Structures are given as C-alpha cells and as structure tokens.
C-alpha cells in the first residue's frame, strides 16, 4: 500500500512539473547564460506563507546579484503541503536542476524528509521550520535551521495565563506536527512556573471530519482557556466550528501561537469577525531597521501586482525569514567553488545583520527568538497590545527604561470574546455532569473535626464536625457543582490517592498537608494552625523556693517601696528632729533614727510620740499605703504557696531518645512517618492509637512517655485534660489541615478565596471556639498562677503618700522660715532696748555724783529715787 501511495505521489509530481506552471517563475529550470549557481526552494505555492516566501526569496537573490555582481538563480517547487511531494521535489531539484542548496519547507514533517534527501546528496538544507528536534540536526549533518526557535513564546503564553489568574488550560494542536512534543514539554514547564497546568491535550488532523465532537468534549469540561497551536488552515476551520457552537462568546479565552498569529496581517474581515476577542502571540520584527523599511515598501508594491486577490500586501515574519535564508545561501555560495561540505562550512560561518535580526549559527541553529508581540483581534482587524520579552516581561515598548511587569497589566486593555473588558474567570461549573464525589475520612481520631454516623434507621449517613461545617460555610461564597459525601475507611494517604485515581473528585476533613500527598492532589491553604507538638504528663515543680517570698512583687516594686519608705522617714525626722531627744546627736545617729522610724511606721502609728500635725499627716498617708501594700503582699504570697506548680515530666525529645522511651500518635496520620524519618525514633518505639481516651490511658499507664499531635488536636486534647498533661519542647512547623482537589483543579484559587472570606468574616473562629468550648476540663479546681505585682497596681497610693509627705515638708519649711524671721526681729529689739538702757543709766549716775554730800542728805527723795532705779 505504501509503494502504491509513493507511486501515486510520483505520478502526481510528474504531472505537476510538466504542467503550465513550469513556464512561470515558480518552477523555472531554464539555464541562464553565465549563471554561477542555483538555489532550490520548496514551498506551498498556494498558501499565503508560500506566496510571501517566493517573492521574498526572489527579492533576496535579485538584491544580492545586483550588489555583488553575481548571477545566482532561484528554482521553486510546489510541495502542496505534502511530505511525499516535498521529497520528490527535493530529488528533482538536486538531480535535475543541479541546485547547490535547498531552502524550506515550512513544517517539520516536510523538512525532515527533505533533510534526508539533502543528507544523502550532501546538499545543505536551510529549513524554515520553527522547531527542529535536537536529534534531527545530530542525525542530518546537512540540516540547518534557518528560522529562530519560537519556544520562548510558550513563556509568553504562560504569562498571559498567569495574568488572568487561570490555572487549567486546554491545548489544541495539529497531531501531524511531530515537533509538538518538545514544544509542549516547554509549555508544561512554563505553565508550572506560574502555578498552572494543562488539563487536556487535544490533537486534531486536517483529515479529521468530526471536529465538532472534539470541541463538544471540551465544552463539557470546566476549563474555558484554550491554547491553539496549529497551521492556519486547520486553525481557521477549528474557529469556524467553535463559532457555530457558541464557543467564541463570553467566558471563553482563546490564545493562539505564532504559527497562526503571524498571519494575522493577512486576515480579511470575514475571518476577523470569527476571531473576535482572540489573543495571540506574534513574532516580532523591528520596523526601525532601515533595511527592513526599504524591503517593506518594495515588497508591498510587488506583492500587490502579483497577488491582487490577497486582502493585505504587507510582509510577515515568514517573508523576512525566507529573505534572510536566500541571502545566507547566496552569500555562502559566492565564497566557494564547490558544493557540499565547503558550502555547509561557509553557511555555518555566516554572520550578518538580516532583516529579522542577527544571522549567526550555533550548532547549525539561529539564536532563539526572545521578543514577541501580543495582539488582540477586535473589529475589522487587530491591535497591538504590547510586547513580551525575555528581559522585561510584558511592556508597552522595548526601551530599557520602560515600565514592565510579569503580568499583562502593563499592556492595553484586552477585549475578550463577547466584547467584555472584564477578564473571564476561565472556568464554569459543569451542569450536566455527575455530582462531585467528595471523600470524607471515617476514622478521624478527634470526632470534633469529622464525625460520620448512621442515622437511627441505619439507612443514611450523617456527616458532622468542624471540617464539614467549614466546607458548607465556604459554599456560601462559591458556586459549586452538586456534590455527595462519600465515607472512606482507610489511611489519609490512601484517601488523597483516591483523588489521583479519579475515584474521588475532592476530599475534606482533618487532612494534613504533606509533601507525599501533594504529589497526588492539590490542597487549599491550611485552614488550621500549622505544627506538631509533644504532649507529656505533668509533675509537681521541685525547683528552689528560697526566694519565693520576693515573688509577690516585681523588682521595681520592691525598689519603689524602699525609696518611698526612706522618703517618708526623712520627712518625719526632719519635722520632729527638734522635739525628740533620740533625733539629736551625730549624723550617723540621726540617719539610724530616721530609717528606724521609717520602717516601724509600717506596724504602728506612734501618734502620741509625734509633736507636729504635719508629721502626723504624712505618717497617716504612708500608714494607709503601707497597710494596703502589706495586705496585698500577704494575699499574693498565700496564693503562690497554695497553688500547685506543675512542670513537664520530659522537656525534649532528646531525653526520650536517651531512655529509649515509647511515644504515641494518631493512627493513620502522617505523624508516624515524620517521627521515624525526621525525628529519628525507632519504628518499634512508635505506637498508634485511634481515640484520645486510648492515648490518655497509655500515658497514664506509662505505656508511652509522650504523644505527638498536630496543634489543632493538641488544643482539643489539653482543653479536656488541662492539668494532667502539657506541651513540652518546640513546635515543628509541618502539616496544617486543608481540603484536597485534583491537580490543576480550576476552582482551587476560588476555593482558597472562599476559605479566606470564611476566616475574615469570623465564622471559622466561632466554629473553632464552639468546638473547644464544648470540651470541659476534668480538673476544675485548677487555678492560674498569680503573677508578680508591679508599681502600676499601686500608682495612686504612691502618689497619695508621696504627695502628702511633700506637702507636709513644704509647709514645715515655710513655717520654719517665718519663725526664724520673727525671732531675729525680737532679738534685735531686745538688744536695742538693753543698749538704750545702759546708756541712760550711765548718764544719770554721773549727774547725781556731782552734787555735794550735804545736799544729798537733805534730799531723801533723791536717794530713794536712786535706789529705786
């Protein structure tokens, strides 16, 4: 059958080369006088790409001949997009037309068979296929990739997906293109980097007559993001059918790759009307390049004359690549005399600035393209949204100082299918699908999180617990498909694996998030606290109590008491120092008396020994403060002595390992594996339990020395056994409970948002408080340890005492000053009187002594006067 097909293709090719087109330029084989060499080209003559490539290659040869005074010619053969015809055309060009180099074809299927022919005849083949596998260039020594790889466009597509906050995409491709394996591997990695993945790969063929059924399968799914990677003809057929099915409207997203988008300049109005809202990645050609601008003007003029039936006359990237490839071949041929290895070596050494960029080969390949245009089909044509480049990401222009971002927010607004500017959410809830099967564990250790019970009739199951209530609360913020809870009696690892096996569509409950489980499913953000702790029995505190008497007050409080006491003692001493003999004496004796009086006032007022009302006032205020302080101290100290102090019986896991103690954990959880692989506990020393009561009994009976529980479980456990057990050692930051969904689940981000809304609204906190509050502590007589009291507790009292003492000291100082002033005035008056009297007495005595004695005898009154005086 294969031989008949090859024979049929050969006869078809014979008819083709003998037809009327042989007289035209496209198949010219006429020898030209003085011709130096021939370059063969294999293209699809009837396609837009072929038309652009033929004109561009002829222009390249003409330009080269005119500039270098050479005489090269171009021989074209039509492949009609058939690999067999392409192979026959290659043989004809090499054996009959005697070409020295081959250019084309456009697809890898045809390029691969042409490369084999070229390799057999040692003729270099400059392939214009965008992607050539590495093994192909290694096997075909004469194969040269003359067009840059477009793999980086997959990163641009991943950026578009990330900008829309989408996480699941469907890829539709042409299954006859064998180079797609490497392309899609690159796409998968690029999507993974932005937190997305491919839901389905759908391969279509040009000969597939039932595209409708394939699209119908995609429409029934939840994802509405489609990446189209196929040739123009098949892609256009796909869009026409999708438009008829209503898949080009609102909520849909279509992203096209370079192989289709780079022809967008040639689309007519009818095609654009179908493609409304499509976003595409297009190869970038710098229009600032002067040679390109000159080529652009000449190309448009000639293309209009030769192909007046075409809608648009502008050259695309395929014309530019063909021009540079023809120039590369002509340049190499002009520098050699023989064909074969010499020509191949010259091609590999090519180095010039082409229309599309630098033409320089490494391992017979051009440097990959790193810049692309992002376009949006809207109205009668399309518009440029901006650029994506390897260096900048998305940007409006390619200047180094231009604003850029990893997301499309830097570009113009996108008109999505349906004409909306709002970014589609990218998924829908399937209405015609079966209800979602949600797995629920039945063997949860703490039934407060998940409880699965039969109703009294035994016919139905009821699902309760915090995890179930949280899931139901989440549904208030998330449109969700109909679902049904399915009990699962197995380990949590097996429950998550059931999602991977597609037996469950999701799983909810107290499911800890671990690395192993992430390999089978994707989890929401943890809705509980994260961590693993060690629970151990408690024992009485046997630590040193020598300084327990100082604990009722803080250090600051003790210092402040001493300062205020000394201050009040100083005030009383200062006021009473002139009235009390014990306050007299040397400075040392007075200081001792002051301190003694300061502290004795804490126990008695000594009011009868105080002589000043001011000192009594200061003493009363301080005694009131001292009374409150001493009573508070006594009460706090008594509380500390009566409260039973507890401490952990084992403080760390090193102690457990040294004594080779057994430890416990919940059955079916990840904790056992963590204890073995991370904390290095021997497997035989780890025991699993199914209920909290079993765990408590094991701890009480000393069957195990400690238990390891996740933090949410530990809170429940200690809420019930609040005195007998306690947490010891560090918290290991692992785990955290979450809901599990299939990998790439499109609603996962929305589920996370719904969980955040439940938390932010306070509903989750109320659910958790209600759950923990329902647990009654079995040790109801436990009292909290009293803490040491600080000066803040007695601030008003200290202000009162210090203020009263300060006022008393101030008043006394003022009174003493006034008394001193008055006393000084009296003394001055007395001294003046005494001095006056002395002066008067001295003058009178002198006058009396001057009289004769006879006169004195006759004057008894005078004598009496003197005596009286």
Short mmCIF file of C-alpha atoms in Angstrom, two decimals, residues 23 35 134 149 161 339 349 365 396 401 527 562 576 638 806 828:
data_model
loop_
_atom_site.label_atom_id
_atom_site.label_comp_id
_atom_site.label_asym_id
_atom_site.label_seq_id
_atom_site.Cartn_x
_atom_site.Cartn_y
_atom_site.Cartn_z
CA UNK A 23 6.75 28.20 -17.66
CA UNK A 35 24.74 31.53 -14.26
CA UNK A 134 17.91 18.24 18.55
CA UNK A 149 13.19 28.82 17.53
CA UNK A 161 -2.41 32.62 31.68
CA UNK A 339 29.28 22.41 -3.19
CA UNK A 349 30.23 30.75 9.48
CA UNK A 365 20.78 26.86 14.52
CA UNK A 396 4.30 48.76 26.13
CA UNK A 401 13.74 52.15 30.98
CA UNK A 527 -7.43 26.40 57.42
CA UNK A 562 12.22 51.21 99.74
CA UNK A 576 10.30 66.04 114.54
CA UNK A 638 -0.52 32.98 100.19
CA UNK A 806 5.87 66.52 100.11
CA UNK A 828 17.24 92.91 117.54
#
